mmCIF file of C-alpha atoms in Angstrom:
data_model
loop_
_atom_site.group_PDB
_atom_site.id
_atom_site.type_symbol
_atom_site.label_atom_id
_atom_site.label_comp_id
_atom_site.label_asym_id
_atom_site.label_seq_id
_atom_site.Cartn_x
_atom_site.Cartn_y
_atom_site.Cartn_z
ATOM 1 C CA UNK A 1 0.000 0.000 0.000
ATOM 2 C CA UNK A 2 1.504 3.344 -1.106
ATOM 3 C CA UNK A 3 1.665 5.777 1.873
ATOM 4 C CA UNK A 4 4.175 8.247 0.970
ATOM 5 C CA UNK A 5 1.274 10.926 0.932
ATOM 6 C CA UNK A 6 0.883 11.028 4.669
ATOM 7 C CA UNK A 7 2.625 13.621 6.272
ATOM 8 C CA UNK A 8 5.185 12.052 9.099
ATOM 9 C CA UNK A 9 3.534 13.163 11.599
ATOM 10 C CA UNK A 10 0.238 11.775 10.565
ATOM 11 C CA UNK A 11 1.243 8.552 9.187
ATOM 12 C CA UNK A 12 -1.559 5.438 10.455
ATOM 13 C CA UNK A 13 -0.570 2.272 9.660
ATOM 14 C CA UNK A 14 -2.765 -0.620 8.972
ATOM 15 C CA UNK A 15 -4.202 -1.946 12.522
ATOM 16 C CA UNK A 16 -7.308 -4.655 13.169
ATOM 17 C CA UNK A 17 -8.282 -3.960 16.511
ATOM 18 C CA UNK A 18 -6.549 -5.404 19.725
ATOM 19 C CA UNK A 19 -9.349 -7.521 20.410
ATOM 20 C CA UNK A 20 -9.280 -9.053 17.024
ATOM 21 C CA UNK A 21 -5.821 -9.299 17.273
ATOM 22 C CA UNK A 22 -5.838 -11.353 19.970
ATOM 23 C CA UNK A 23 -8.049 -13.719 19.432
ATOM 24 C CA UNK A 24 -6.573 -14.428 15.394
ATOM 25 C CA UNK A 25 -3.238 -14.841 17.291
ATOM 26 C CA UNK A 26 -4.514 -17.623 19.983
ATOM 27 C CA UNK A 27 -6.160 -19.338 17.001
ATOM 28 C CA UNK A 28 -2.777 -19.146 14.706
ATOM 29 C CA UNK A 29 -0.509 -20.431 18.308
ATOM 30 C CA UNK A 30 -2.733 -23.324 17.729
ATOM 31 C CA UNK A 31 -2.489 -24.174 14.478
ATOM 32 C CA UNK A 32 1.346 -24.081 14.585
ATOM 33 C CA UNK A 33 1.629 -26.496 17.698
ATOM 34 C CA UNK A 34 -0.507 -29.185 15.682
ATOM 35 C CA UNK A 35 0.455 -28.558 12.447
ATOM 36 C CA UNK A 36 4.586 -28.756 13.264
ATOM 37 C CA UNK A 37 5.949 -29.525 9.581
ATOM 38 C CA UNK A 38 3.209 -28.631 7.357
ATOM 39 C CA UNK A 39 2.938 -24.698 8.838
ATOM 40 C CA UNK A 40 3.608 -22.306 5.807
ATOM 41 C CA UNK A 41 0.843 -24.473 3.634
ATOM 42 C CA UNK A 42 -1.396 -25.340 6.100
ATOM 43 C CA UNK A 43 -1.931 -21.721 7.069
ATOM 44 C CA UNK A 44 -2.313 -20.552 3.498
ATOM 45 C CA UNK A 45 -4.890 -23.521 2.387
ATOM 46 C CA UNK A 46 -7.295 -22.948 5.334
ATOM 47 C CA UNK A 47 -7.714 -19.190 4.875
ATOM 48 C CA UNK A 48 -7.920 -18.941 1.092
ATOM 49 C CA UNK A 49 -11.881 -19.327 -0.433
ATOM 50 C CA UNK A 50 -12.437 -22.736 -2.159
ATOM 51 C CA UNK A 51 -11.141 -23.019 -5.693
ATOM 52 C CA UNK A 52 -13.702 -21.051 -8.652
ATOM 53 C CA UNK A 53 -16.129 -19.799 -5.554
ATOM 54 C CA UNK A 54 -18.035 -16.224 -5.669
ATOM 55 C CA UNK A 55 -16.990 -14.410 -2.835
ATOM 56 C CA UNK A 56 -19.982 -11.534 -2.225
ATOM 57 C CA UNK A 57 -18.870 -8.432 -1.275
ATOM 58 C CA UNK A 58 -20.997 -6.007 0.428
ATOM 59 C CA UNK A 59 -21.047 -1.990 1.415
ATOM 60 C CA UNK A 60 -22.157 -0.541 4.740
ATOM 61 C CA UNK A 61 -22.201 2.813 3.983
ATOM 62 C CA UNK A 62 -20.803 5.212 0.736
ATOM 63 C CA UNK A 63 -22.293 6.145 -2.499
ATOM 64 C CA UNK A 64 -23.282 3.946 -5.319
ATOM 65 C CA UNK A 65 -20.142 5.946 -7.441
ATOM 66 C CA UNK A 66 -17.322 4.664 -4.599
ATOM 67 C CA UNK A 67 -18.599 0.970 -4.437
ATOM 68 C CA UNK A 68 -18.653 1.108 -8.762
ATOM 69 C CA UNK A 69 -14.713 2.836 -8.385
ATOM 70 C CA UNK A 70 -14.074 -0.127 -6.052
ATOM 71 C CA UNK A 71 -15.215 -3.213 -7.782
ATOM 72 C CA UNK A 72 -13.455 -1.966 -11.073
ATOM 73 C CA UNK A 73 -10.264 -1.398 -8.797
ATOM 74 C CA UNK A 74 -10.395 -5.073 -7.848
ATOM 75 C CA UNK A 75 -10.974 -6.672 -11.721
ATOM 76 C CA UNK A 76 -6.763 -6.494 -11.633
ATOM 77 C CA UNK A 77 -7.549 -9.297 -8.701
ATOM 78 C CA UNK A 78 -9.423 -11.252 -10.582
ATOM 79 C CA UNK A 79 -8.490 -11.468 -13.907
ATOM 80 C CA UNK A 80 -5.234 -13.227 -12.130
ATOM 81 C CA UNK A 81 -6.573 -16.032 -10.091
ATOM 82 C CA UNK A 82 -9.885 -18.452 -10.228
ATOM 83 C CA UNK A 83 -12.469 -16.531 -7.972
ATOM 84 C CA UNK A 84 -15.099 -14.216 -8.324
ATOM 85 C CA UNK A 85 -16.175 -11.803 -6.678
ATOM 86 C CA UNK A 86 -19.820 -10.501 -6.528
ATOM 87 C CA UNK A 87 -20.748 -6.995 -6.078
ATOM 88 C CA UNK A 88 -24.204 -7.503 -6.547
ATOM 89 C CA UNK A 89 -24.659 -4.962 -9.141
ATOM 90 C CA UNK A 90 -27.720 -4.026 -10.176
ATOM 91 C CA UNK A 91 -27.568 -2.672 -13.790
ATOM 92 C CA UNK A 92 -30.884 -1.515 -14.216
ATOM 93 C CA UNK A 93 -30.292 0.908 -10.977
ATOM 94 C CA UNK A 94 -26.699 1.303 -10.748
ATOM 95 C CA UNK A 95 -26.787 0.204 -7.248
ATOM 96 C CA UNK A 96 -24.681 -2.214 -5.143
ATOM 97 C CA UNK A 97 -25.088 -5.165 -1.954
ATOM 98 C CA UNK A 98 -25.327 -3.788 0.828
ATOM 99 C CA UNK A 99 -24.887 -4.875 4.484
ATOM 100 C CA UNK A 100 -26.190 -3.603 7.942
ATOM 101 C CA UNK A 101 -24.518 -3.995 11.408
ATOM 102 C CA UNK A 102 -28.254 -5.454 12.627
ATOM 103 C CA UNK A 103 -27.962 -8.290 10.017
ATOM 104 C CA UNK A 104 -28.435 -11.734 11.708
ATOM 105 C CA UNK A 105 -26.926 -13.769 8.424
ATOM 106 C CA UNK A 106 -24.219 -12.857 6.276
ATOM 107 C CA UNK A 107 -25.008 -10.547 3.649
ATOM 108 C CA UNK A 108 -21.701 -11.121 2.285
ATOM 109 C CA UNK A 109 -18.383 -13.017 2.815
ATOM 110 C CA UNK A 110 -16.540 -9.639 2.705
ATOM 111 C CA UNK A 111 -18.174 -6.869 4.624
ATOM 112 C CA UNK A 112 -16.446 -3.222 3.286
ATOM 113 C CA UNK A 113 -16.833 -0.268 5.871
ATOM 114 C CA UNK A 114 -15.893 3.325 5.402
ATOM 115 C CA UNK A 115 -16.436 4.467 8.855
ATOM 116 C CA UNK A 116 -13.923 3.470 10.801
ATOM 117 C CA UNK A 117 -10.475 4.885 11.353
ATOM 118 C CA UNK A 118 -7.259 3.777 9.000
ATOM 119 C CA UNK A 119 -7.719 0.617 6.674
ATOM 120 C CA UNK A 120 -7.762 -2.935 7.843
ATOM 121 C CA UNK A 121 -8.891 -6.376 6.281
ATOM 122 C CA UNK A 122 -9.405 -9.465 7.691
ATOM 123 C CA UNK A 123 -7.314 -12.065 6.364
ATOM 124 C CA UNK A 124 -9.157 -14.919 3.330
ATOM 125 C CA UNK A 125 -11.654 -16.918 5.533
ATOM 126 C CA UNK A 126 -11.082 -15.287 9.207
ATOM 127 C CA UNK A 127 -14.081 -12.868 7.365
ATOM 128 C CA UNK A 128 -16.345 -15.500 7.999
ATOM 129 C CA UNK A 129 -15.024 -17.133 10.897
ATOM 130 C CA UNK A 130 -17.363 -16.397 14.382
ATOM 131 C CA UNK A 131 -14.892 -17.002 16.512
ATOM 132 C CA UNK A 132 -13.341 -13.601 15.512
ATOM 133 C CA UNK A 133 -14.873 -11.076 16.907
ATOM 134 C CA UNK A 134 -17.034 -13.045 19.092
ATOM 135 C CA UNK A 135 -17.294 -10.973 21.486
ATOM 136 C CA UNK A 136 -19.150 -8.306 19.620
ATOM 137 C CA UNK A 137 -17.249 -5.347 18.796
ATOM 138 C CA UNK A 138 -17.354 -3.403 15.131
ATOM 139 C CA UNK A 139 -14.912 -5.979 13.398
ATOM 140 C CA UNK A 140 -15.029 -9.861 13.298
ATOM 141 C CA UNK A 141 -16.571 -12.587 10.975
ATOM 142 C CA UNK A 142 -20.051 -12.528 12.367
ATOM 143 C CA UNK A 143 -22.870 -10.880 9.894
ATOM 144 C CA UNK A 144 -23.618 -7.340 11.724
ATOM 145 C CA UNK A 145 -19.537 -6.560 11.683
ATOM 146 C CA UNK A 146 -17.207 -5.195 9.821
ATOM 147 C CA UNK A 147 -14.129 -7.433 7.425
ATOM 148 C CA UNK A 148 -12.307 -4.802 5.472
ATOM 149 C CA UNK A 149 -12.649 -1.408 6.248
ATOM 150 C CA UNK A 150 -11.315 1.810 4.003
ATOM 151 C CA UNK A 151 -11.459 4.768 6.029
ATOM 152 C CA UNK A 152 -11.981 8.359 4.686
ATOM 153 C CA UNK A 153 -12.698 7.125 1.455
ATOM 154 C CA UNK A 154 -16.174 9.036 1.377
ATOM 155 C CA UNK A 155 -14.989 12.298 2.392
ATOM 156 C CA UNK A 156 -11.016 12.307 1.336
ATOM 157 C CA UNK A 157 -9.858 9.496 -0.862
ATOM 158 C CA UNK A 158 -6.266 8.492 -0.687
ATOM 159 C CA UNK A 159 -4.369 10.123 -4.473
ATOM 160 C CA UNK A 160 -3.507 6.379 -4.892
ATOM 161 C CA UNK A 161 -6.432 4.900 -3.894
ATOM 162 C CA UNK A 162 -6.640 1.896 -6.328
ATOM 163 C CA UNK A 163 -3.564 0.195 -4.805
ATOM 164 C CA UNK A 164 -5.195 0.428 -1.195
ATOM 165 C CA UNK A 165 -8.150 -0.826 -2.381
ATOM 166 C CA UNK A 166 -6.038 -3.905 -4.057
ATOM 167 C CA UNK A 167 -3.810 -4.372 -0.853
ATOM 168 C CA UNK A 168 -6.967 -4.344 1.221
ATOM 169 C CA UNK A 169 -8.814 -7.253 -1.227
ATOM 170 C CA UNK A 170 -5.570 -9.285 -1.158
ATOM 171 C CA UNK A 171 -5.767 -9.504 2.574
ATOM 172 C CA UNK A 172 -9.671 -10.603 2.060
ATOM 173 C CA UNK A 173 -8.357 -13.498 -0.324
ATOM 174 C CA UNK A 174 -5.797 -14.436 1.896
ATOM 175 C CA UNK A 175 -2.595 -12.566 1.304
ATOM 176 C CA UNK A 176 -0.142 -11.394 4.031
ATOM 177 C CA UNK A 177 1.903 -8.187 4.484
ATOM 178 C CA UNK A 178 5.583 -8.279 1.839
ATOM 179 C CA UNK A 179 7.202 -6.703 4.626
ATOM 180 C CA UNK A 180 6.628 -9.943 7.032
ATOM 181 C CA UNK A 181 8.000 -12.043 4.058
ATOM 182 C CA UNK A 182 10.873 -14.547 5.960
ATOM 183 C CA UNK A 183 12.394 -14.224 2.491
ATOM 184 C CA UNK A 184 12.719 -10.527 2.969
ATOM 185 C CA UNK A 185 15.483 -8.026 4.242
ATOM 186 C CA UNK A 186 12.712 -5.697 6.224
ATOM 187 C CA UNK A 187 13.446 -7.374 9.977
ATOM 188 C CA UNK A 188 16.863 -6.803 9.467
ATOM 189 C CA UNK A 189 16.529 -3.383 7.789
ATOM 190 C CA UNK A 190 13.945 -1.684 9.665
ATOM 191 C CA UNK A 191 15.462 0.833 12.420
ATOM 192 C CA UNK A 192 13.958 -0.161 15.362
ATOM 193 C CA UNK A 193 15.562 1.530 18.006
ATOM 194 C CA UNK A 194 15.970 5.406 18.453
ATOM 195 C CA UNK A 195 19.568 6.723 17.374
ATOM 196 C CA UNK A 196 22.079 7.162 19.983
ATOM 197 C CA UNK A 197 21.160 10.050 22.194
ATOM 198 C CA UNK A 198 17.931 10.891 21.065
ATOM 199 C CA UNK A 199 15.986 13.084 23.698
ATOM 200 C CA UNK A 200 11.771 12.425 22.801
ATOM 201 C CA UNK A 201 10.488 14.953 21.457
ATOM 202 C CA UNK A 202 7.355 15.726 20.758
ATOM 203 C CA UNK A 203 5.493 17.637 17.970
ATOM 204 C CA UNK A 204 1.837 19.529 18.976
ATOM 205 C CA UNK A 205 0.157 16.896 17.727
ATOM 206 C CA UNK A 206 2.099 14.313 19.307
ATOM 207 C CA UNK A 207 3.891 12.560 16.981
ATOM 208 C CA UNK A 208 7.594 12.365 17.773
ATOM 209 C CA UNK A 209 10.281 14.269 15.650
ATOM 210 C CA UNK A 210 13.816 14.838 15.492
ATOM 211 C CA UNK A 211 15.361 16.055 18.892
ATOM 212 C CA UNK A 212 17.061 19.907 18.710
ATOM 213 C CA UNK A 213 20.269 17.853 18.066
ATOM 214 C CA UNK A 214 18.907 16.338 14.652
ATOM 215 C CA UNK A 215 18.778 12.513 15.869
ATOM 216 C CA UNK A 216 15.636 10.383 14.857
ATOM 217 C CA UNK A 217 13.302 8.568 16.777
ATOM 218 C CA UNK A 218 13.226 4.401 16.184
ATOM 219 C CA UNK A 219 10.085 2.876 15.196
ATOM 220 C CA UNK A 220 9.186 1.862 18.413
ATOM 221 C CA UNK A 221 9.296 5.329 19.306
ATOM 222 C CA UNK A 222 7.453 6.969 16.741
ATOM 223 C CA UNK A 223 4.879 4.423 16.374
ATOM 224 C CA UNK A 224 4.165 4.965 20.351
ATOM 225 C CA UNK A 225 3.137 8.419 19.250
ATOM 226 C CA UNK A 226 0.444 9.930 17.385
ATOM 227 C CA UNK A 227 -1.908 8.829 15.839
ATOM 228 C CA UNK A 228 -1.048 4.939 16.242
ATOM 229 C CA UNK A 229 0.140 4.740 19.639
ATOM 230 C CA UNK A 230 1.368 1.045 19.681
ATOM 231 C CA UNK A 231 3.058 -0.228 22.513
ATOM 232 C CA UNK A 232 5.725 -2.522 21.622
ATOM 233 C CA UNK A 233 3.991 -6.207 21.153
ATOM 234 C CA UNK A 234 1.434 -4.259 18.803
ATOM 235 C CA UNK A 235 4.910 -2.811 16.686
ATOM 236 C CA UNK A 236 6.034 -6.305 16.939
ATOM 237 C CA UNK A 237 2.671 -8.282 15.186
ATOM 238 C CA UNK A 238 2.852 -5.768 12.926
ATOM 239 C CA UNK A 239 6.238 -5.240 11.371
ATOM 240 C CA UNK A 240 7.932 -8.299 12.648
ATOM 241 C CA UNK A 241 8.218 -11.459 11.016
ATOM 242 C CA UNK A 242 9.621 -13.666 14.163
ATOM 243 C CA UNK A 243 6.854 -15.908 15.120
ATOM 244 C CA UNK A 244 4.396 -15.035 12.815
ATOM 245 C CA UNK A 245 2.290 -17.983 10.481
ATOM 246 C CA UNK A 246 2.252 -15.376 7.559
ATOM 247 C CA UNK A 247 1.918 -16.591 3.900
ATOM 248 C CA UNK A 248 5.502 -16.817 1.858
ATOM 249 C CA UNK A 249 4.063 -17.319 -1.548
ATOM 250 C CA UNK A 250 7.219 -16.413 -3.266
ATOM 251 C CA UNK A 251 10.695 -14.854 -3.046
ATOM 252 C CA UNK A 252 10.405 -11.246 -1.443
ATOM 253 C CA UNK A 253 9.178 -8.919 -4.058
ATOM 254 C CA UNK A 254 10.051 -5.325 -3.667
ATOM 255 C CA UNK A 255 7.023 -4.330 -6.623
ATOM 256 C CA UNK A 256 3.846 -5.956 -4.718
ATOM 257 C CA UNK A 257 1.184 -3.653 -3.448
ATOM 258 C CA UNK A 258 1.461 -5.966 -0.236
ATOM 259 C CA UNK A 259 5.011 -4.113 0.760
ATOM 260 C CA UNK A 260 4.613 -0.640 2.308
ATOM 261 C CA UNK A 261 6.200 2.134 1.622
ATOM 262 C CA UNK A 262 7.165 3.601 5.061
ATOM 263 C CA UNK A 263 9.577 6.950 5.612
ATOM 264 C CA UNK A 264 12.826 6.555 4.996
ATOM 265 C CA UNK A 265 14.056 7.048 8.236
ATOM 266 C CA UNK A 266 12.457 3.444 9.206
ATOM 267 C CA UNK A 267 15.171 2.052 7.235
ATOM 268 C CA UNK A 268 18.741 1.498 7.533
ATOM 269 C CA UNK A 269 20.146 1.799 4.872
ATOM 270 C CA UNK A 270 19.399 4.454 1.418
ATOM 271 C CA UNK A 271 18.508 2.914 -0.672
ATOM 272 C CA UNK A 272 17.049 0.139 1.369
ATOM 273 C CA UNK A 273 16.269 -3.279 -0.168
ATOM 274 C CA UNK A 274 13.233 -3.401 1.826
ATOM 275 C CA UNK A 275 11.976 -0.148 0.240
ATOM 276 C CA UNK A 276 9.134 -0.716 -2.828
ATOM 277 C CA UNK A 277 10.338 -0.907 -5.961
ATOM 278 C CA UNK A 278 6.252 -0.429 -7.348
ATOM 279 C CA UNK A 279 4.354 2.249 -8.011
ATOM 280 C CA UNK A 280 2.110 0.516 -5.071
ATOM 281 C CA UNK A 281 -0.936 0.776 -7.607
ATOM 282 C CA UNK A 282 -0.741 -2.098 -9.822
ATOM 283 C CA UNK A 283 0.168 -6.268 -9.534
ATOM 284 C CA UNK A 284 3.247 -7.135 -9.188
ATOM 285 C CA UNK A 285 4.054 -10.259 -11.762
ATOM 286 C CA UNK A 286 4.759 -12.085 -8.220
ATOM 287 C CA UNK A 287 1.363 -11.075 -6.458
ATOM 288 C CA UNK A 288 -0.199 -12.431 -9.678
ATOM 289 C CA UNK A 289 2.032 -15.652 -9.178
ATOM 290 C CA UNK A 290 0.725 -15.474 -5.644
ATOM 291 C CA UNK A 291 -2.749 -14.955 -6.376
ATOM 292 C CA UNK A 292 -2.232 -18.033 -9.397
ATOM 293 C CA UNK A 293 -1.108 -20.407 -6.095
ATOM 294 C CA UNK A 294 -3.471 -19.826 -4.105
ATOM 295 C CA UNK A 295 -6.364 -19.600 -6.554
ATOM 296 C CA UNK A 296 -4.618 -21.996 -9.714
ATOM 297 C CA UNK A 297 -6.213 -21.717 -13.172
ATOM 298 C CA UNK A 298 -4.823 -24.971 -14.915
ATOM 299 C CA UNK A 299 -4.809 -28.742 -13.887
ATOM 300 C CA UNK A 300 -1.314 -28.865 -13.390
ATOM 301 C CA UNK A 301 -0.885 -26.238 -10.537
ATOM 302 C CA UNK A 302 -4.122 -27.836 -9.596
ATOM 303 C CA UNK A 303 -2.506 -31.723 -9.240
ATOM 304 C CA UNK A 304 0.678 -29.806 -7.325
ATOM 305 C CA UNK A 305 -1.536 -28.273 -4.822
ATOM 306 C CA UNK A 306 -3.137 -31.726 -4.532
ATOM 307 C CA UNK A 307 0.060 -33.367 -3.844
ATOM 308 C CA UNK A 308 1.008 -30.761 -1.287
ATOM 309 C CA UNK A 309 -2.593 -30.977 0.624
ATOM 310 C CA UNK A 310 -1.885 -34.607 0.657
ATOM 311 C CA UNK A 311 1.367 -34.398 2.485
ATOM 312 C CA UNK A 312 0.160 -31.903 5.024
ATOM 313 C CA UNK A 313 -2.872 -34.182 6.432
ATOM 314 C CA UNK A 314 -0.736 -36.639 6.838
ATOM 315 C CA UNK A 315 1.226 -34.644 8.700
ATOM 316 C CA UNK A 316 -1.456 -33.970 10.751
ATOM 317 C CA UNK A 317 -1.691 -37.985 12.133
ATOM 318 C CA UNK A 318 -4.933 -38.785 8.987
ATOM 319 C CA UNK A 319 -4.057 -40.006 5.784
ATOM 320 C CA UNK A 320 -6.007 -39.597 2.577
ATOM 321 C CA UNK A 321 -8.243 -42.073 3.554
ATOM 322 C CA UNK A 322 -8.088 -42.766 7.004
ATOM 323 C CA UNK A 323 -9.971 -40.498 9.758
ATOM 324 C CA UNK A 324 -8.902 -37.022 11.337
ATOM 325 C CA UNK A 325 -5.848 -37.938 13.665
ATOM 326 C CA UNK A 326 -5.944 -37.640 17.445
ATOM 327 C CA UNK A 327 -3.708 -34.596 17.140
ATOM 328 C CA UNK A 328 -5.409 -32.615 14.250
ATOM 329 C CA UNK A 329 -8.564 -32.740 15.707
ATOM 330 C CA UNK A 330 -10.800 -30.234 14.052
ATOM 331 C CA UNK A 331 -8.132 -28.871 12.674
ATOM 332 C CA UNK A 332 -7.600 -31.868 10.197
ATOM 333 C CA UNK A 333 -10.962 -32.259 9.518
ATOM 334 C CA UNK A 334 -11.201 -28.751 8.120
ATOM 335 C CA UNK A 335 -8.448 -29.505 6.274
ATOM 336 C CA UNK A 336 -9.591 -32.659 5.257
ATOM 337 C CA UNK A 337 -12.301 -30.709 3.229
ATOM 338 C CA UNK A 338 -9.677 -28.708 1.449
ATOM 339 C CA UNK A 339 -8.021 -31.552 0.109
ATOM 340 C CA UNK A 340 -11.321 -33.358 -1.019
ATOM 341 C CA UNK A 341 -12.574 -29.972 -2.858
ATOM 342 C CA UNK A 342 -9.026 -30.390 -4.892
ATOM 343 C CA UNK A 343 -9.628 -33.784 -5.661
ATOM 344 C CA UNK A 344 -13.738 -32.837 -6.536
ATOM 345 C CA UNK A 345 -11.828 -30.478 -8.831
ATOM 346 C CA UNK A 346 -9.643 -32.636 -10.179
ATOM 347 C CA UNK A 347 -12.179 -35.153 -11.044
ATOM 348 C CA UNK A 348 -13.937 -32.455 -13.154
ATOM 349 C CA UNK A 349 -11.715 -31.626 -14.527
ATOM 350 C CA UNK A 350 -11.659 -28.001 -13.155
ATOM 351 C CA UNK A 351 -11.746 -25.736 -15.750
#
């Protein structure tokens, strides 16, 4: 997501709320105990949609205009990968599906917002999953909450807005942040700690700035400020990639609209090899790749990901045609119906 138009000391990152947080990382802790050996595909096959589905999108509030702008924004999606998604256009009266936070069922599988602070998205299936957000609360998977939220976007859209809307839609089908990518440089290039001697200081909005001597807050620092104010752990989830079950699709790519582009004094180095290389509006060749594994148009990426899905539930203690092993649990049974949609597929002879 391009955010090189935010002024420093008004720069909000992407943030789901704490809550949400939470309760996504106490599911993830237990997927990686039980799934040991078979983490990065595991994670990745249980939170994409099921291959060729129609994934509805709905709008809680905005004008007919911004929901058109948006679903032409996302075509880029899915002209790349086998899924649909459903606006639920109405031709005759330009209008689009919308959703209400009093709905008892699910209007849609993806629930857009424009009334909330910042952007956020759920991540592929955690949209529709009740344990998020169980508690109530404005964002979860439940049918009165919110998935994917775009904030200002009715009063004062972003200049680049098509490549937020993109990065946002990428989370929805199950994409992770580029800057998280084990594959990457970021962890190792981002400046985390203030420079030597730095006094905080404090700008009248809050944000911290340069001390009188010149030297630059870390990122710990300045994210502790205005208007994010993230104690460590929430820095951590966020920018880190230790301990985290994100999706590594591919080599890092320093042109996908899934890297940011943060201030240059977050790096290390200039020019950093964390820094985009994208105009953060358009696919990258390797989020189409990504988007083409997760989502695969032809039989033979389709037979790989069989043989891959294969190998995981066995991992889990079940194989193809035994039972859900004492230590998968639910978990293997879930993924049990991944691996018989492929097959389904297969026997198709997809598409």
């Amino acid at each position: 997501m391009e955010l090189d138009y935010f002024p420093l000391e008004s720069l909000p990152l992407e943030s789901l709320p704490d809550d949400v947080v939470a309760q996504i990382e106490v599911r993830d802790r237990w997927r990686r105990a039980t799934a040991a050996g078979g983490l990065e595909f595991l994670v990745t096959d249980i939170g994409r949609w099921p291959l060729g589905k129609t994934v509805r999108v709905a709008f809680l509030d905005g004008s007919d205009q911004l929901h058109a702008d948006i679903a032409g924004a996302t075509k880029q999606i899915t002209d790349a990968c086998n899924l649909t998604l459903d606006f639920g256009r109405d031709d005759g009266a330009g209008t689009f599906r919308r959703w209400t936070t009093s709905d008892t069922v699910l209007a849609a599988e993806i629930r857009v917002s424009f009334d909330m602070q910042g952007f956020f998205s759920l991540v592929g299936t955690d949209s529709t999953d009740s344990a998020i957000g169980a508690g109530g609360g404005p964002v979860g998977g439940n049918p009165g909450q919110r998935s994917l939220n775009l904030g200002r976007f009715t009063t004062n859209r972003p200049a680049q807005w098509e490549g937020t809307v993109r990065h946002e839609f990428l989370h929805a089908l199950g994409f992770h942040h580029s800057h998280q990518n084990m594959r990457g440089t970021c962890e190792g290039e981002f400046r985390w700690e203030d420079e030597v001697g730095y006094v905080p200081t404090l700008a009248p909005d809050g944000s911290f700035v340069p001390d009188s001597q010149g030297r630059l807050p870390g990122i710990y620092t300045f994210l502790a400020g205005e208007p994010n104010k993230w104690p460590r752990a929430k820095v951590d989830h966020n920018l880190r990639t230790a301990d985290a079950p994100d999706l590594v699709a591919g080599p890092f790519d320093t042109k996908s609209v899934m890297l940011y582009r943060f201030p240059g004094f977050f790096y290390k180095s200039n020019p950093s090899s964390c820094a985009p290389a994208g105009n953060g509006q358009n696919l990258s060749d390797g989020d189409k790749r990504g988007l083409d594994l997760l989502y695969p148009h032809t039989m033979g990426a389709l037979a790989e990901r069989q043989d891959r899905a294969d190998a995981v539930l066995e991992s889990l203690g079940a194989g193809p045609e035994g039972a859900p092993g004492a230590n998968g649990g639910d978990l293997a049974e879930v993924y049990r119906s991944r691996v018989e949609e492929l097959a389904a597929a297969q026997a198709a002879g997809f598409r």
